[in-house]
Tab-separated table of C-alpha atoms and ligand atoms in Angstrom:
chain	number	residue	atom	x	y	z
G	6	MET	CA	-0.192	-23.122	-5.413
G	7	ALA	CA	-1.211	-23.931	-8.993
G	8	TYR	CA	-2.489	-21.002	-11.065
G	9	LYS	CA	-4.409	-21.401	-14.281
G	10	PHE	CA	-3.287	-18.590	-16.537
G	11	ILE	CA	-4.782	-19.055	-19.975
G	12	ASP	CA	-5.479	-16.010	-22.111
G	13	ASN	CA	-7.362	-17.194	-25.182
G	14	TYR	CA	-9.383	-15.468	-27.925
G	15	ARG	CA	-12.521	-15.356	-25.802
G	16	GLU	CA	-10.825	-13.407	-22.999
G	17	GLN	CA	-8.857	-11.225	-25.426
G	18	GLY	CA	-12.063	-10.327	-27.276
G	19	ALA	CA	-13.863	-9.553	-24.022
G	20	ARG	CA	-10.962	-7.311	-23.010
G	21	LYS	CA	-11.225	-5.378	-26.302
G	22	ARG	CA	-14.927	-4.840	-25.698
G	23	LEU	CA	-14.204	-3.633	-22.154
G	24	VAL	CA	-11.836	-1.011	-23.575
G	25	GLU	CA	-14.633	0.172	-25.897
G	26	VAL	CA	-17.037	0.389	-22.935
G	27	LEU	CA	-14.543	2.521	-20.995
G	28	GLN	CA	-14.043	4.801	-24.011
G	29	LYS	CA	-17.799	5.295	-24.227
G	30	LYS	CA	-17.866	6.152	-20.514
G	31	GLY	CA	-15.329	8.933	-21.095
G	32	ILE	CA	-11.851	7.451	-20.617
G	33	THR	CA	-9.663	9.072	-23.285
G	34	ASP	CA	-6.031	8.448	-22.275
G	35	GLU	CA	-4.707	6.100	-24.965
G	36	GLN	CA	-1.953	4.704	-22.736
G	37	VAL	CA	-4.420	3.875	-19.961
G	38	LEU	CA	-6.785	2.185	-22.436
G	39	LYS	CA	-3.851	0.245	-23.900
G	40	ALA	CA	-2.890	-0.978	-20.413
G	41	ILE	CA	-6.482	-2.063	-19.682
G	42	GLY	CA	-6.437	-3.894	-23.023
G	43	LYS	CA	-3.258	-5.689	-22.035
G	44	VAL	CA	-3.666	-6.840	-18.406
G	45	PRO	CA	-5.559	-10.146	-18.184
G	46	ARG	CA	-8.134	-9.236	-15.514
G	47	HIS	CA	-9.553	-12.772	-15.496
G	48	PHE	CA	-6.304	-13.986	-13.868
G	49	PHE	CA	-7.581	-12.365	-10.668
G	50	PHE	CA	-10.784	-14.417	-10.733
G	51	ASP	CA	-11.497	-18.036	-9.970
G	52	GLU	CA	-12.065	-19.805	-13.314
G	53	THR	CA	-15.747	-20.283	-12.426
G	54	PHE	CA	-16.169	-16.498	-12.654
G	55	TRP	CA	-14.110	-15.749	-15.770
G	56	ASN	CA	-17.335	-14.702	-17.498
G	57	GLN	CA	-17.544	-11.801	-15.002
G	58	ALA	CA	-13.967	-10.600	-15.418
G	59	TYR	CA	-14.518	-8.196	-18.328
G	60	LYS	CA	-17.788	-6.708	-17.151
G	61	ASP	CA	-17.348	-3.160	-15.886
G	62	ILE	CA	-18.073	-4.146	-12.294
G	63	ALA	CA	-16.243	-4.530	-8.985
G	64	PHE	CA	-16.099	-8.140	-7.789
G	65	PRO	CA	-15.377	-9.842	-4.421
G	66	ILE	CA	-11.804	-11.118	-3.954
G	67	GLY	CA	-12.191	-12.470	-0.406
G	68	GLU	CA	-11.509	-10.950	3.024
G	69	GLY	CA	-14.494	-8.628	2.467
G	70	GLN	CA	-12.571	-6.776	-0.279
G	71	THR	CA	-13.094	-6.236	-3.997
G	72	ILE	CA	-11.220	-5.942	-7.263
G	73	SER	CA	-12.092	-2.376	-8.319
G	74	GLN	CA	-14.418	-1.676	-11.232
G	75	PRO	CA	-12.353	-1.230	-14.427
G	76	TYR	CA	-13.871	2.237	-14.974
G	77	THR	CA	-12.687	3.284	-11.500
G	78	VAL	CA	-9.187	1.915	-12.139
G	79	ALA	CA	-9.012	3.736	-15.489
G	80	TYR	CA	-10.436	6.969	-13.970
G	81	GLN	CA	-7.945	7.056	-11.090
G	82	THR	CA	-5.035	6.106	-13.357
G	83	GLU	CA	-5.896	8.851	-15.849
G	84	LEU	CA	-5.823	11.416	-13.035
G	85	LEU	CA	-2.301	10.367	-12.050
G	86	HIS	CA	-0.829	11.398	-15.452
G	87	ILE	CA	1.828	8.688	-15.194
G	88	ARG	CA	5.111	9.265	-16.991
G	89	LYS	CA	7.589	6.447	-17.610
G	90	GLY	CA	9.823	6.053	-14.558
G	91	ASP	CA	7.455	7.822	-12.137
G	92	LYS	CA	7.757	6.472	-8.610
G	93	VAL	CA	4.232	5.588	-7.524
G	94	LEU	CA	2.899	4.573	-4.120
G	95	GLU	CA	-0.306	2.537	-4.283
G	96	ILE	CA	-2.236	2.135	-1.034
G	97	GLY	CA	-4.534	-0.893	-1.079
G	98	THR	CA	-2.918	-3.537	-3.299
G	99	GLY	CA	-5.905	-5.885	-3.022
G	100	CYS	CA	-5.510	-8.466	-5.788
G	101	GLY	CA	-2.979	-6.291	-7.638
G	102	TYR	CA	-4.935	-5.420	-10.799
G	103	GLN	CA	-4.385	-1.655	-10.448
G	104	THR	CA	-0.723	-2.369	-9.682
G	105	CYS	CA	-0.344	-4.151	-13.051
G	106	ILE	CA	-1.947	-1.215	-14.891
G	107	LEU	CA	0.540	1.200	-13.274
G	108	LEU	CA	3.457	-1.072	-14.177
G	109	GLU	CA	2.217	-1.327	-17.790
G	110	LEU	CA	2.443	2.481	-17.919
G	111	GLY	CA	6.117	2.301	-17.010
G	112	ALA	CA	5.811	3.387	-13.367
G	113	ARG	CA	8.033	2.087	-10.576
G	114	VAL	CA	5.461	0.927	-8.062
G	115	CYS	CA	5.549	0.515	-4.283
G	116	THR	CA	2.284	-1.065	-3.175
G	117	ILE	CA	0.978	-1.712	0.324
G	118	GLU	CA	-1.846	-3.934	1.594
G	119	ARG	CA	-2.982	-4.329	5.207
G	120	GLN	CA	-4.700	-7.729	4.844
G	121	GLU	CA	-2.135	-10.491	5.151
G	122	LYS	CA	-4.056	-13.114	3.133
G	123	LEU	CA	-4.443	-10.775	0.146
G	124	TYR	CA	-0.805	-9.706	0.438
G	125	GLU	CA	0.399	-13.337	0.508
G	126	ARG	CA	-1.635	-14.193	-2.590
G	127	THR	CA	-0.590	-11.098	-4.537
G	128	ILE	CA	3.139	-11.445	-3.876
G	129	GLN	CA	2.899	-14.840	-5.596
G	130	VAL	CA	0.482	-14.073	-8.440
G	131	LEU	CA	1.966	-10.820	-9.772
G	132	PRO	CA	5.573	-12.038	-10.235
G	133	TYR	CA	4.139	-15.205	-11.808
G	134	MET	CA	2.396	-12.927	-14.340
G	135	GLY	CA	5.671	-11.055	-14.878
G	136	TYR	CA	4.810	-7.957	-12.782
G	137	LYS	CA	7.335	-6.938	-10.170
G	138	PRO	CA	6.359	-4.033	-7.911
G	139	LYS	CA	7.855	-3.535	-4.458
G	140	PHE	CA	5.344	-5.136	-2.065
G	141	PHE	CA	4.649	-4.037	1.501
G	142	LEU	CA	2.360	-5.417	4.195
G	143	GLY	CA	0.987	-2.865	6.658
G	144	ASP	CA	-1.018	0.303	7.180
G	145	GLY	CA	-0.673	2.490	4.108
G	146	SER	CA	-2.642	5.386	5.637
G	147	VAL	CA	0.708	6.533	7.066
G	148	GLY	CA	2.417	6.020	3.702
G	149	ILE	CA	5.816	4.366	3.395
G	150	PRO	CA	8.231	7.075	4.603
G	151	GLY	CA	11.306	4.920	3.986
G	152	ASP	CA	10.794	4.998	0.199
G	153	ALA	CA	9.460	8.589	-0.063
G	154	PRO	CA	9.189	10.934	-1.892
G	155	TYR	CA	6.764	9.690	-4.537
G	156	ASP	CA	5.869	11.335	-7.831
G	157	LYS	CA	2.346	9.967	-7.546
G	158	ILE	CA	0.249	8.411	-4.763
G	159	ILE	CA	-2.974	6.500	-5.414
G	160	VAL	CA	-5.307	5.368	-2.646
G	161	THR	CA	-7.732	2.620	-3.676
G	162	ALA	CA	-9.914	2.654	-0.539
G	163	GLY	CA	-12.225	5.366	0.798
G	164	ALA	CA	-10.732	7.740	3.393
G	165	PRO	CA	-12.481	10.108	5.847
G	166	THR	CA	-9.925	12.860	5.096
G	167	VAL	CA	-6.715	13.317	3.102
G	168	PRO	CA	-3.994	11.791	5.331
G	169	ASP	CA	-1.409	14.482	6.177
G	170	LEU	CA	1.486	12.017	6.045
G	171	LEU	CA	0.701	11.172	2.411
G	172	LEU	CA	0.976	14.847	1.431
G	173	LYS	CA	4.366	15.007	3.161
G	174	GLN	CA	5.594	12.034	1.124
G	175	LEU	CA	4.696	13.598	-2.254
G	176	SER	CA	7.474	15.249	-4.245
G	177	ILE	CA	6.972	18.841	-5.475
G	178	GLY	CA	4.866	18.577	-8.617
G	179	GLY	CA	3.520	15.259	-7.348
G	180	ILE	CA	-0.113	14.176	-7.507
G	181	LEU	CA	-2.226	12.343	-4.924
G	182	VAL	CA	-5.499	10.706	-6.006
G	183	ILE	CA	-7.765	9.615	-3.168
G	184	PRO	CA	-11.479	8.960	-2.637
G	185	VAL	CA	-12.701	10.984	0.377
G	186	GLY	CA	-16.074	10.806	2.096
G	187	ASP	CA	-18.100	8.647	4.464
G	188	GLU	CA	-18.525	4.854	4.389
G	189	LYS	CA	-21.321	5.062	1.812
G	190	SER	CA	-19.885	7.340	-0.848
G	191	GLN	CA	-16.754	9.287	-1.583
G	192	LYS	CA	-15.704	12.067	-3.934
G	193	MET	CA	-12.539	11.532	-5.930
G	194	VAL	CA	-10.033	14.135	-4.792
G	195	THR	CA	-6.801	15.080	-6.547
G	196	VAL	CA	-4.092	17.049	-4.780
G	197	LEU	CA	-1.206	18.598	-6.709
G	198	LYS	CA	1.767	19.573	-4.523
G	199	THR	CA	2.835	22.903	-6.019
G	200	ALA	CA	5.436	23.809	-3.335
G	201	GLU	CA	6.611	22.432	0.027
G	202	HIS	CA	3.455	23.580	1.844
G	203	ASP	CA	1.228	24.480	-1.104
G	204	TYR	CA	-1.403	22.272	-2.585
G	205	GLU	CA	-3.972	22.585	-5.353
G	206	ARG	CA	-7.028	20.470	-4.643
G	207	HIS	CA	-9.845	19.341	-6.953
G	208	VAL	CA	-12.997	17.482	-5.969
G	209	LEU	CA	-14.408	15.320	-8.754
G	210	ASP	CA	-16.989	12.533	-9.230
G	211	THR	CA	-18.679	10.276	-6.681
G	212	PHE	CA	-17.604	6.650	-6.125
G	213	ARG	CA	-18.111	3.900	-3.587
G	214	PHE	CA	-14.982	2.216	-2.215
G	215	VAL	CA	-14.303	-0.173	0.648
G	216	PRO	CA	-12.967	1.793	3.642
G	217	LEU	CA	-9.342	2.768	4.179
G	218	VAL	CA	-8.663	1.351	7.653
G	219	GLY	CA	-5.715	2.575	9.694
G	220	ASP	CA	-4.012	5.149	11.839
G	221	ARG	CA	-4.798	8.096	9.500
G	222	ALA	CA	-8.067	6.566	8.265
G	223	TRP	CA	-11.198	4.859	9.649
T	327	LIG	N1	-6.265	-1.940	-5.965
T	327	LIG	C1	-7.203	-3.026	-5.985
T	327	LIG	C2	-7.540	-3.423	-7.404
T	327	LIG	O1	-6.694	-3.286	-8.252
T	327	LIG	O2	-8.640	-3.922	-7.660
T	327	LIG	C3	-8.478	-2.737	-5.244
T	327	LIG	C4	-8.265	-2.617	-3.831
T	327	LIG	S1	-9.650	-2.754	-2.775
T	327	LIG	C5	-10.882	-1.748	-3.478
T	327	LIG	C6	-9.012	-1.780	-1.431
T	327	LIG	C7	-7.901	-2.458	-0.663
T	327	LIG	O3	-7.392	-1.537	0.295
T	327	LIG	C8	-8.342	-3.686	0.129
T	327	LIG	O4	-7.604	-4.792	-0.274
T	327	LIG	C9	-8.068	-3.300	1.576
T	327	LIG	O5	-7.669	-4.389	2.385
T	327	LIG	C10	-6.957	-2.291	1.408
T	327	LIG	N2	-6.765	-1.363	2.517
T	327	LIG	C11	-7.693	-0.744	3.304
T	327	LIG	N3	-7.075	0.046	4.208
T	327	LIG	C12	-5.736	-0.069	3.996
T	327	LIG	C13	-4.576	0.503	4.597
T	327	LIG	N4	-4.660	1.363	5.613
T	327	LIG	N5	-3.364	0.156	4.114
T	327	LIG	C14	-3.244	-0.705	3.068
T	327	LIG	N6	-4.296	-1.286	2.462
T	327	LIG	C15	-5.530	-0.961	2.915
């Protein structure tokens, strides 16, 4: 497969303006903004749609799925409070944009996608761009027990409830960020694991994600 990866002044300028938009919308974490300013989001778009890549919108990526809105990616990432070397499980790789942001922050990332076509594309594109997470194909609603525990878990699809198995796979002090609600809208939920069976839960803003489909999901 031939990829066209050109990052010229036009795209770089658009990326700078996107960072300013996110700042105005309330994203303050300098490291997160720096990562957004670095990852070439247009690489995940067909060249015909490069003019859409730096708008703060979600966009179709095929298979009925979307690349998340940059604001949503920045919002979820901020909530994770990533420290260099953190082991992060991402559920819902999609095109891999969020994965690249996590890697830019110095995380070690395990990422899982259930749709084979998206998985096949992403395992080629990301290494080509220089990003090397550990890729998995399968149902992430049950986590990836073999690689647990994780310092942070991020779910990038909307779940009906917080999957119990994900809480089990968090380390003490670990954070889970997950949108929870019905098919139409979800509240962003953060769960901090304070002790083996103790959790601190916060319910935040409303978003609209594609559904998390699986054994512990829809
Ligand atoms: N992280 C992506 C990005 O950077 O733009 C956005 C992902 S998209 C909003 C949500 C993804 O979750 C879809 O690709 C979908 O196929 C995937 N998904 C849904 N349920 C899943 C599950 N149980 N396990 C793994 N992936 C799942």
